Short mmCIF file of N, CA, C and O in Angstrom, two decimals:
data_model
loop_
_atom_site.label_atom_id
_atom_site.label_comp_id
_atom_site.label_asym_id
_atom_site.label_seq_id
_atom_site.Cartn_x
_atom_site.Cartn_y
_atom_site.Cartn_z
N UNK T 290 3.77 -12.08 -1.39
CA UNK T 290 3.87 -10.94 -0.50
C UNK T 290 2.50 -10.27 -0.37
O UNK T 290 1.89 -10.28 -1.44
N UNK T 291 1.88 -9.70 0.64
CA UNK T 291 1.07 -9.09 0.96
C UNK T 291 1.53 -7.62 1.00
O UNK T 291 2.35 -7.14 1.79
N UNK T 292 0.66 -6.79 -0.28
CA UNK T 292 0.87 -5.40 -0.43
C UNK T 292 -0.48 -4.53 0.11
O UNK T 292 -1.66 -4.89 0.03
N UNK T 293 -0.02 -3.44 0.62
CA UNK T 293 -1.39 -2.71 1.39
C UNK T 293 -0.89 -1.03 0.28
O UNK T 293 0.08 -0.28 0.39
N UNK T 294 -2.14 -1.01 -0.77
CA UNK T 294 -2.29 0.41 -1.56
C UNK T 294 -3.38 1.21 -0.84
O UNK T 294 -4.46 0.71 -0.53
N UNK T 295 -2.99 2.64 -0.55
CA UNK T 295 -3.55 3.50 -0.11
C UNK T 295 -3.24 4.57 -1.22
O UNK T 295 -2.28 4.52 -2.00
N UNK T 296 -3.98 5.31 -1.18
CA UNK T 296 -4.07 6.52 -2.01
C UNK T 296 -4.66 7.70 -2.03
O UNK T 296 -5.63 7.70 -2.80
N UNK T 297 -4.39 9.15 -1.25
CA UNK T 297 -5.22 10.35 -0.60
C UNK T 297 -6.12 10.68 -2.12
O UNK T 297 -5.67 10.26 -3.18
N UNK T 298 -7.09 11.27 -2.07
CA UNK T 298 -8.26 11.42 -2.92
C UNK T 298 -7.16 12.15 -4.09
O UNK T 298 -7.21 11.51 -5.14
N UNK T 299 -6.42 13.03 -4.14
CA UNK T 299 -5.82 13.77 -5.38
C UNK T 299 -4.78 12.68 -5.96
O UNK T 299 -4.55 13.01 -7.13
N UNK T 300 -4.02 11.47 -5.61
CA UNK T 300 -3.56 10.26 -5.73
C UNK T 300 -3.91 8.92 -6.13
O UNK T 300 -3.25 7.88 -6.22
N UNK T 301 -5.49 9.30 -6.42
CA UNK T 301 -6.06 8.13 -6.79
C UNK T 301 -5.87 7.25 -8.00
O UNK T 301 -5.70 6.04 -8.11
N UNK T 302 -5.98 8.57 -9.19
CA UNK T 302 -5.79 8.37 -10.47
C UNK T 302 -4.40 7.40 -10.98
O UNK T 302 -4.25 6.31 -11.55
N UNK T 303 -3.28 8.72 -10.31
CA UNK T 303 -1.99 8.24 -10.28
C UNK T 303 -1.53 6.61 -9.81
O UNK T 303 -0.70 5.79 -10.22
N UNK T 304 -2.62 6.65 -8.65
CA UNK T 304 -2.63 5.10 -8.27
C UNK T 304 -3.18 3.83 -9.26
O UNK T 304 -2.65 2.80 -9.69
N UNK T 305 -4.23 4.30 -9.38
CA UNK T 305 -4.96 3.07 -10.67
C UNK T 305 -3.71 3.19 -12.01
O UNK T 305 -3.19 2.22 -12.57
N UNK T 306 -3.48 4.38 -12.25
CA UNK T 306 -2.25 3.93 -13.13
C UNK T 306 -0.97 3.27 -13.42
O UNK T 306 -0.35 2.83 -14.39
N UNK T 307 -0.86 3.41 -12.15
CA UNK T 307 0.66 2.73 -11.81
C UNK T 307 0.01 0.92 -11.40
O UNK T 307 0.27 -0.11 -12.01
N UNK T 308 -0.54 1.04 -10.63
CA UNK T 308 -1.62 -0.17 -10.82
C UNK T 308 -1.64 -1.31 -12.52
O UNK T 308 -1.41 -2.47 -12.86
N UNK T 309 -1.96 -0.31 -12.96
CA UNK T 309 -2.67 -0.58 -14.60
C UNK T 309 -0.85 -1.23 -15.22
O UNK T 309 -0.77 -2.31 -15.79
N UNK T 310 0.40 -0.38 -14.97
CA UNK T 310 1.68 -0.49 -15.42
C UNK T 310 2.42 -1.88 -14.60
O UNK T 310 3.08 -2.79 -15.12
N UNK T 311 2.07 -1.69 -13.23
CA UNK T 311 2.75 -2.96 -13.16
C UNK T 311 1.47 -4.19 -12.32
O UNK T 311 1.51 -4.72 -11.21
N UNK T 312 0.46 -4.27 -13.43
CA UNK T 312 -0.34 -5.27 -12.87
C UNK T 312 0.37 -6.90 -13.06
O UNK T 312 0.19 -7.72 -12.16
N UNK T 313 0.87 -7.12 -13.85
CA UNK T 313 1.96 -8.27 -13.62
C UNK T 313 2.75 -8.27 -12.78
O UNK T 313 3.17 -9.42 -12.88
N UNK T 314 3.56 -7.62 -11.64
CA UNK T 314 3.64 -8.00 -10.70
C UNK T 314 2.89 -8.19 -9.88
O UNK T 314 3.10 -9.24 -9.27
N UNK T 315 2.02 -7.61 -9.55
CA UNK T 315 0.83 -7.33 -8.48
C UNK T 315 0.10 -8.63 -8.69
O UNK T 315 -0.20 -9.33 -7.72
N UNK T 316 -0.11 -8.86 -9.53
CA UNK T 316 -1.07 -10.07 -9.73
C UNK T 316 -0.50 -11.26 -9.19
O UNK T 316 -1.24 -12.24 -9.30
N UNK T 317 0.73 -11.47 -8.56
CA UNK T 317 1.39 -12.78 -8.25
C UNK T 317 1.48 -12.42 -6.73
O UNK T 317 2.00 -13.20 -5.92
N UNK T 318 1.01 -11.35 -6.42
CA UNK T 318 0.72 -10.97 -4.96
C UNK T 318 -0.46 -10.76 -4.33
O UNK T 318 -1.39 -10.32 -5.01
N UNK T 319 -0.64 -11.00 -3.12
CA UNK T 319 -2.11 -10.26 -1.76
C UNK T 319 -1.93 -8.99 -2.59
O UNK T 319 -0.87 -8.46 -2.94
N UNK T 320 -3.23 -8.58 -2.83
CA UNK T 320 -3.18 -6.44 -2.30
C UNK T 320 -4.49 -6.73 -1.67
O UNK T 320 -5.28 -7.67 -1.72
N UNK T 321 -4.43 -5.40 -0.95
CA UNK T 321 -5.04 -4.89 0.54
C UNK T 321 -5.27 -3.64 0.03
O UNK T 321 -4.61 -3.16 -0.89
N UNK T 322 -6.28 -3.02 0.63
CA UNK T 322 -5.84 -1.22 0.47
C UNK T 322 -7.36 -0.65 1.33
O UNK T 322 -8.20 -1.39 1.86
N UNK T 323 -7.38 0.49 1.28
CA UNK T 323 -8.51 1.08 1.91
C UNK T 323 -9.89 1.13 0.70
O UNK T 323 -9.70 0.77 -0.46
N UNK T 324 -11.14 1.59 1.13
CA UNK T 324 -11.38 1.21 0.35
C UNK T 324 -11.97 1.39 -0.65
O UNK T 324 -12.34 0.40 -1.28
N UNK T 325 -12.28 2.83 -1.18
CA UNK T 325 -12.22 3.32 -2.60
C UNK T 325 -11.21 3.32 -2.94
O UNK T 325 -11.31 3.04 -4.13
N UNK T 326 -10.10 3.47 -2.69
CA UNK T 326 -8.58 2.90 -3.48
C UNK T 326 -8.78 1.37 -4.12
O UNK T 326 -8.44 0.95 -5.23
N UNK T 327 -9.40 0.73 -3.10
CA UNK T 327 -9.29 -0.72 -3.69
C UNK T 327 -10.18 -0.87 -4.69
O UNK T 327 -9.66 -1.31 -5.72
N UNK T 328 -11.50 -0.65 -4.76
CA UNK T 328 -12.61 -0.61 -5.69
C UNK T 328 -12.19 0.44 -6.97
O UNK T 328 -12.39 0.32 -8.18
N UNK T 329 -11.69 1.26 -6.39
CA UNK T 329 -11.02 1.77 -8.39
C UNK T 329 -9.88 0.79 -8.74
O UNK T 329 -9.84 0.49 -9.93
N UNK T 330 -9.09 0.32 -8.08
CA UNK T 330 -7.81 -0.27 -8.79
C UNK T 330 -8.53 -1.77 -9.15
O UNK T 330 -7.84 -2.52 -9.84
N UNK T 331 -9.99 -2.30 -8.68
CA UNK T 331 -10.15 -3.73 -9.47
C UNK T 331 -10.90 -3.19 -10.66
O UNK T 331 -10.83 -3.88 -11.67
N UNK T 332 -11.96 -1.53 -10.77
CA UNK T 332 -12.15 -1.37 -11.94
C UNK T 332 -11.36 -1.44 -12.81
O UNK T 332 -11.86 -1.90 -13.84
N UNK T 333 -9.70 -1.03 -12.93
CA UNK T 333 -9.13 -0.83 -14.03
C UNK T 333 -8.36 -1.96 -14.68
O UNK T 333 -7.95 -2.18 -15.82
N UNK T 334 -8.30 -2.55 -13.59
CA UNK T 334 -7.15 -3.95 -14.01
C UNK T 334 -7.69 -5.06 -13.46
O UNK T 334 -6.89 -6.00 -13.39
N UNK T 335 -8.83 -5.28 -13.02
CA UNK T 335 -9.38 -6.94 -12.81
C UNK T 335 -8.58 -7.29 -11.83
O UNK T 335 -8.86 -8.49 -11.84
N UNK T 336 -7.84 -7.19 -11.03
CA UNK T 336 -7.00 -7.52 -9.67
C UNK T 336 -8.11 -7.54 -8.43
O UNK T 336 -8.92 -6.66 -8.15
N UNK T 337 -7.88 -8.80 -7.80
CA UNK T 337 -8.74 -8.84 -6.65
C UNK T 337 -7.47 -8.40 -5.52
O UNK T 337 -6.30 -8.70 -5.33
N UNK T 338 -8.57 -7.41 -4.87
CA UNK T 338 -8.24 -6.49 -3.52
C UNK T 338 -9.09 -7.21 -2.21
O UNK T 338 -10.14 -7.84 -2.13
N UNK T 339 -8.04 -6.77 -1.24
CA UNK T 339 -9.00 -7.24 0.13
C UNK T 339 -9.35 -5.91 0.23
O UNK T 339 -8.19 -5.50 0.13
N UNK T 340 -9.77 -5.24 0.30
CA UNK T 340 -10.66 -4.00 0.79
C UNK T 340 -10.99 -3.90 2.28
O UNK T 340 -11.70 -4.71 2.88
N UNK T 341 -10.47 -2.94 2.77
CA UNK T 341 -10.77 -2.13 3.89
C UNK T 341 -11.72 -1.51 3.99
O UNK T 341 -12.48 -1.54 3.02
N UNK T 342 -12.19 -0.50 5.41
CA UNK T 342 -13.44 0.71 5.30
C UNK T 342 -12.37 1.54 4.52
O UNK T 342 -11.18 1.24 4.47
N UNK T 343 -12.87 2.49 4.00
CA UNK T 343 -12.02 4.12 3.23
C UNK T 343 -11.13 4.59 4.42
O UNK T 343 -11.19 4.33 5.62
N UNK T 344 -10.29 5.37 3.67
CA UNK T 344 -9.10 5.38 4.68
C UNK T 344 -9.40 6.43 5.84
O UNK T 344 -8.79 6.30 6.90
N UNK T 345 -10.41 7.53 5.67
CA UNK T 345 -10.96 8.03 6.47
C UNK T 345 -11.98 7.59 7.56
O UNK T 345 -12.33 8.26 8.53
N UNK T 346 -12.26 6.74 7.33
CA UNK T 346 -13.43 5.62 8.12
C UNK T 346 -13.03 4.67 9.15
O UNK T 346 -13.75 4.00 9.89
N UNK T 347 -11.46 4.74 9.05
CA UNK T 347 -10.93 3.43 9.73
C UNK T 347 -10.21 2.81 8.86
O UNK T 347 -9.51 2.06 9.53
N UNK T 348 -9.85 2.60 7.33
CA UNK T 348 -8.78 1.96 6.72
C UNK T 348 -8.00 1.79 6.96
O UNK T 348 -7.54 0.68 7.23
N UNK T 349 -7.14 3.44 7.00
CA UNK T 349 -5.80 2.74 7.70
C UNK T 349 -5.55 2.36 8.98
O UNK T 349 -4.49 1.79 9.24
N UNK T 350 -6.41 2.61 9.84
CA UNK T 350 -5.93 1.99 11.29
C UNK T 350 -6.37 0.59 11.07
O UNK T 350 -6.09 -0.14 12.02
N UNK T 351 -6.92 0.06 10.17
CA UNK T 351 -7.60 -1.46 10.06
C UNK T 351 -5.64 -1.91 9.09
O UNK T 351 -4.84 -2.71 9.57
N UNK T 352 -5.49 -1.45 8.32
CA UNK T 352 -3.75 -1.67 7.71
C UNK T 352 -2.84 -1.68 8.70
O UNK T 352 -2.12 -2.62 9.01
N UNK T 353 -2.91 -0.19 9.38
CA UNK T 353 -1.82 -0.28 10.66
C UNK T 353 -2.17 -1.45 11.68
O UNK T 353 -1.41 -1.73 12.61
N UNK T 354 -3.12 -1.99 11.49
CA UNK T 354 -3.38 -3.26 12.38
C UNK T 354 -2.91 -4.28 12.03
O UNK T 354 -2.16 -4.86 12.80
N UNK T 355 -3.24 -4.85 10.67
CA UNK T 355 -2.67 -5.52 9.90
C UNK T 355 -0.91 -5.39 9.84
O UNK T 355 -0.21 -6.37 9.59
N UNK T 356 -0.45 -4.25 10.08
CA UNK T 356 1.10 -3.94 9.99
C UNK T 356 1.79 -4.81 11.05
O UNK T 356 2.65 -5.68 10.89
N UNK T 357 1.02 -4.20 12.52
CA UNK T 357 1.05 -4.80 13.60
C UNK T 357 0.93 -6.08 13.55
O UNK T 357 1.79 -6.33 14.40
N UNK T 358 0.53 -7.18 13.21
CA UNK T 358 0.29 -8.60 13.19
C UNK T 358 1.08 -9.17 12.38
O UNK T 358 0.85 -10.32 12.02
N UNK T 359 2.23 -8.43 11.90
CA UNK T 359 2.87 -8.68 10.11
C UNK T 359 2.17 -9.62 9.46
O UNK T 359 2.38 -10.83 9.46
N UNK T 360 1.30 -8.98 8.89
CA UNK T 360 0.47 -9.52 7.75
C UNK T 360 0.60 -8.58 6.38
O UNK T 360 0.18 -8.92 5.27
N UNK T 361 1.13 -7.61 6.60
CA UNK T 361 2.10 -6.99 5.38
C UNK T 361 3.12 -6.73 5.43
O UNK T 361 3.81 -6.33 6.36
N UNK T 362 3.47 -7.05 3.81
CA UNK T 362 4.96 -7.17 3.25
C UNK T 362 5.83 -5.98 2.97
O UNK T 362 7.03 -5.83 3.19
N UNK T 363 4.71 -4.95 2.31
CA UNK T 363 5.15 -3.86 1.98
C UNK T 363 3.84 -3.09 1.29
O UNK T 363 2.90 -3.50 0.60
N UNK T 364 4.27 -1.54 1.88
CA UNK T 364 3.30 -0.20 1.52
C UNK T 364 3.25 0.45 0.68
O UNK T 364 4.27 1.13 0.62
N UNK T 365 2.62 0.65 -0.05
CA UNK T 365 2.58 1.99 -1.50
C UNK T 365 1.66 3.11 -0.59
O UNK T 365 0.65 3.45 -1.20
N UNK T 366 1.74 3.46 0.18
CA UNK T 366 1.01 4.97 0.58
C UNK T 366 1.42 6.51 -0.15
O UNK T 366 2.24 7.30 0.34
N UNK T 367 0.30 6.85 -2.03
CA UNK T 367 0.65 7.50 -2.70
C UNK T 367 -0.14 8.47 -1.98
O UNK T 367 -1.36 8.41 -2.12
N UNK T 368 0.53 9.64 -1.00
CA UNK T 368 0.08 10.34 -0.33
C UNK T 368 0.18 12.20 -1.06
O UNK T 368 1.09 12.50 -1.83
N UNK T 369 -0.53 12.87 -0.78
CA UNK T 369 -0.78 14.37 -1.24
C UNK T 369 -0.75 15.00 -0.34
O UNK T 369 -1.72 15.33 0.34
N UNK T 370 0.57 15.31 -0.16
CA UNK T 370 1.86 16.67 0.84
C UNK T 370 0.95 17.84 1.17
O UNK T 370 0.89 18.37 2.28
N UNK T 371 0.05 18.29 -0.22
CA UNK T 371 -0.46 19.70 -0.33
C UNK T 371 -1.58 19.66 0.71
O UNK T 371 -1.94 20.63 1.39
N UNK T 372 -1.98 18.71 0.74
CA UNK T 372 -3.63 18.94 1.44
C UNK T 372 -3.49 18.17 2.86
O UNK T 372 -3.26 16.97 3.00
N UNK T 373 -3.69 19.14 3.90
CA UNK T 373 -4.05 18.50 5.04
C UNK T 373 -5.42 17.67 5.32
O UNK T 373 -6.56 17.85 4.91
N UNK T 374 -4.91 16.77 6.12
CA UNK T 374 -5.72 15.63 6.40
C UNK T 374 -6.65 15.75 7.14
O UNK T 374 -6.31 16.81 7.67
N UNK T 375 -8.05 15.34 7.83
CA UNK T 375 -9.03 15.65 8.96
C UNK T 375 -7.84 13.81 9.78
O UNK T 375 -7.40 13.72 10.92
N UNK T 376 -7.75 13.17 9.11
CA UNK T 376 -7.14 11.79 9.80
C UNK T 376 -5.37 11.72 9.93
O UNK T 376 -4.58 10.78 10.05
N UNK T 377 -5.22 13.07 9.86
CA UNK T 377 -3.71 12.99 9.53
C UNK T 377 -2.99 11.74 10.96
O UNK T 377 -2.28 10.77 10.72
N UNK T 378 -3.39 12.11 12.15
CA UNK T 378 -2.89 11.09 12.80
C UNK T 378 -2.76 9.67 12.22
O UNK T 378 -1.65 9.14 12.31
N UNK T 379 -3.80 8.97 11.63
CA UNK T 379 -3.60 7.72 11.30
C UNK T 379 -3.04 7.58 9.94
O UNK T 379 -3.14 6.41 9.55
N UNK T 380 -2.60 8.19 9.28
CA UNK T 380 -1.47 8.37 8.16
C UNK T 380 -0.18 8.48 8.57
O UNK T 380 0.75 8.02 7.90
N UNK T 381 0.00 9.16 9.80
CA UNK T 381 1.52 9.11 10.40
C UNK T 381 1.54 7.87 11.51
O UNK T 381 2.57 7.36 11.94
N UNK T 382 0.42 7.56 11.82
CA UNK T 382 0.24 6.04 12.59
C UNK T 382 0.97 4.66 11.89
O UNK T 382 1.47 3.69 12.44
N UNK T 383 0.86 4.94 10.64
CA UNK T 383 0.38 3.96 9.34
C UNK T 383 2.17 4.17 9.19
O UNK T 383 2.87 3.18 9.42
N UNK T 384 2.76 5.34 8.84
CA UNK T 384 3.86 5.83 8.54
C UNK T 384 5.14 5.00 9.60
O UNK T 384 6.12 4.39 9.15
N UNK T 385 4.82 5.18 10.98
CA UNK T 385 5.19 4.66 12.23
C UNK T 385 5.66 3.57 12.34
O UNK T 385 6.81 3.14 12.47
N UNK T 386 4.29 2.95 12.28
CA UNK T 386 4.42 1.49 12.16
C UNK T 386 5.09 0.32 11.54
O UNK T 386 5.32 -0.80 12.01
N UNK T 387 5.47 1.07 9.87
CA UNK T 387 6.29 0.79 8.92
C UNK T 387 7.39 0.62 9.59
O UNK T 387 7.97 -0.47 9.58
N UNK T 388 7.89 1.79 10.34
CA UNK T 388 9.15 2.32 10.77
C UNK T 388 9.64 0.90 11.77
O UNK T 388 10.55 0.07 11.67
N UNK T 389 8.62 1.12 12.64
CA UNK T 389 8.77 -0.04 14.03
C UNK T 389 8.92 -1.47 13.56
O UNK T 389 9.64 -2.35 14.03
N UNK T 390 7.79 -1.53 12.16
CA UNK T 390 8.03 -3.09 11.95
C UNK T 390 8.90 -3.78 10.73
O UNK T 390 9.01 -4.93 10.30
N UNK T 391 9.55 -2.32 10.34
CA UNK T 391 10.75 -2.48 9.13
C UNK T 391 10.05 -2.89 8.07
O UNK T 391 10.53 -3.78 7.37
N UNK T 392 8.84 -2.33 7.75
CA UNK T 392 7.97 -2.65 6.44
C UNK T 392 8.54 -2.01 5.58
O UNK T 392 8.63 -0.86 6.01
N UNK T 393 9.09 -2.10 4.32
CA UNK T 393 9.21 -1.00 3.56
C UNK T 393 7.47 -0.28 2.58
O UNK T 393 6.37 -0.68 2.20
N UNK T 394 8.24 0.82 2.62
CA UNK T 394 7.00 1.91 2.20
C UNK T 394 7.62 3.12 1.75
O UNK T 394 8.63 3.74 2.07
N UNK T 395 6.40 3.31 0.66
CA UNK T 395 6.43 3.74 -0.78
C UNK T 395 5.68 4.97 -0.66
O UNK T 395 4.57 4.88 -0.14
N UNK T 396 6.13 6.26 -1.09
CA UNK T 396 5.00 7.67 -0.60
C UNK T 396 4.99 8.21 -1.89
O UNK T 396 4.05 8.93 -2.23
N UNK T 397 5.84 7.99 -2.58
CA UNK T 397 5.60 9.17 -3.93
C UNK T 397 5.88 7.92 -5.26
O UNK T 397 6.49 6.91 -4.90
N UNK T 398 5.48 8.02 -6.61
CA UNK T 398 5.45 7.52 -7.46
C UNK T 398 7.09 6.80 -7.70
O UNK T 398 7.24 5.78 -8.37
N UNK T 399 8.13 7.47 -7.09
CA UNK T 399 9.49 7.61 -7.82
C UNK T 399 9.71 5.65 -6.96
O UNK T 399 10.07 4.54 -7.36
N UNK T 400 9.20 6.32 -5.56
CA UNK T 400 10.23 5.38 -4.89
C UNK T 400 9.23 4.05 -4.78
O UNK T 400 9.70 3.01 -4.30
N UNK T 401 7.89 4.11 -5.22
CA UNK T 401 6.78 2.85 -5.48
C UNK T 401 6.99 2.13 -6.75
O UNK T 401 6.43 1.04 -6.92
N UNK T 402 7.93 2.76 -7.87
CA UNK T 402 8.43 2.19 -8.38
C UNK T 402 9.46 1.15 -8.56
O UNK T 402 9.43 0.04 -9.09
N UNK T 403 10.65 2.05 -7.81
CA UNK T 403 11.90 1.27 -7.24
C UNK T 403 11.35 0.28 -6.09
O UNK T 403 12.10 -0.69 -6.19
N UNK T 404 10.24 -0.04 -4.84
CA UNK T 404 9.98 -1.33 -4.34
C UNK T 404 9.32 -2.16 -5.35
O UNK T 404 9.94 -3.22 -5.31
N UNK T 405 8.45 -2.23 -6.18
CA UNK T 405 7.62 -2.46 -7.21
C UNK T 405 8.69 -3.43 -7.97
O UNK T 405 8.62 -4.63 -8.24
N UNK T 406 9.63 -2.54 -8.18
CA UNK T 406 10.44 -3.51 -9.22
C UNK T 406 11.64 -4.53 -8.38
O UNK T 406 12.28 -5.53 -8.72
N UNK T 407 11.59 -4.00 -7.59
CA UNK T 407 13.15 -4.52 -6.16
C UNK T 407 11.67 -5.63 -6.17
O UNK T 407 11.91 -6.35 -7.14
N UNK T 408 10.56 -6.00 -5.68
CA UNK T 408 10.01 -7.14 -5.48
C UNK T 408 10.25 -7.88 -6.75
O UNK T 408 10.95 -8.89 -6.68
N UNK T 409 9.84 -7.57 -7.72
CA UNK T 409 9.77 -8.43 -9.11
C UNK T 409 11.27 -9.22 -8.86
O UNK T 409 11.35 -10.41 -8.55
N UNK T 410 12.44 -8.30 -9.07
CA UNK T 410 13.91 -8.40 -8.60
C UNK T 410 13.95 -10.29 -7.37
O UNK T 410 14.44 -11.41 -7.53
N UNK T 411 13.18 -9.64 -6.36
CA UNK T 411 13.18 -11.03 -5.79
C UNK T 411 14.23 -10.40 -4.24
O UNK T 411 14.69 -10.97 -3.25
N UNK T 412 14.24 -8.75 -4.83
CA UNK T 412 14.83 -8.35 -3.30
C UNK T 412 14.29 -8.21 -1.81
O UNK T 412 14.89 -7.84 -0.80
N UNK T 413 12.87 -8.66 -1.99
CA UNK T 413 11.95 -8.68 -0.72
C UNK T 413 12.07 -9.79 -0.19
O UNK T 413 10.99 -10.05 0.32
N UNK T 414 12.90 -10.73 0.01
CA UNK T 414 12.47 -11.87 0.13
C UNK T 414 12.78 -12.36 1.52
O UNK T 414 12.21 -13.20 2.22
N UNK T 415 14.19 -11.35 1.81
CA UNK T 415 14.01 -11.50 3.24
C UNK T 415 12.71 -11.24 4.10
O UNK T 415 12.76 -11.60 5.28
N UNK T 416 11.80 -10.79 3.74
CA UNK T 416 10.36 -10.72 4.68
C UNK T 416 9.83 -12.20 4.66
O UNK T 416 8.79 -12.50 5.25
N UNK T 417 10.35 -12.84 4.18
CA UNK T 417 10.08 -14.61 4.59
C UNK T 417 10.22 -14.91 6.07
O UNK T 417 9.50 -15.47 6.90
N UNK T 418 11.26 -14.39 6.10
CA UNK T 418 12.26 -14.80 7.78
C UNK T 418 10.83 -14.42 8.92
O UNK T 418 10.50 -15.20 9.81
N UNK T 419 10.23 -13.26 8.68
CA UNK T 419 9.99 -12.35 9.92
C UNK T 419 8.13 -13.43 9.73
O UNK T 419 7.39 -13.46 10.71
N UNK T 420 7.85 -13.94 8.80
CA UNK T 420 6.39 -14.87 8.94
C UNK T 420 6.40 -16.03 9.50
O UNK T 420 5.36 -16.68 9.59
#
């Protein structure tokens, strides 16, 4: 499966950690992400990332592109509610797109867990059909 990690600057940490917890799954998968998200999560756990520009630069519209082409499986976007965005459009672009192309996606720690483990599970698998 091809996974796309994003992570707003106060989410980062939280991200490399959860990263760090389930790098055995991840490791039997693509990850993608924008791209200081991606360059901290191969510091901590040796996982090769495709790396994007930063998500402010064009990342995620380079993912939401990628969404568009289904070339991803599924989203971890660990996003921060509190702080408005200067790119908020292309975070709800990114959000959208999910929607339109039945990606599932992940916004807060609780429910990146529950896809995280539903993949290990072997419950993603219908995204075979749609490649």
């Amino acid at each position: 499966m091809n996974i796309a990690l994003i992570a707003h600057d106060a989410k980062k940490k939280l991200m490399q950690n959860f990263c760090i917890a389930y790098r055995g799954i991840l490791s039997k998968n693509e990850l993608f992400a924008t791209g200081t998200t991606g360059r901290l999560i191969e510091e901590v756990t040796n996982l090769t990332v495709h790396k994007y520009l930063a998500g402010h630069l064009g990342g995620e519209q380079q993912i939401g592109a990628a969404i568009e082409h289904n070339e991803i499986d599924l989203v971890i976007f660990l996003r921060d509610p509190l702080t408005v965005k200067s790119h908020e459009p292309d975070i709800n672009n990114v959000m959208r797109l999910c929607d339109v192309h039945n990606i599932p996606v992940a916004t807060n720690l609780a429910s990146a867990e529950l896809l995280i483990k539903s993949l290990d599970r072997g419950d993603l698998e219908w995204r075979e059909m749609y490649k």
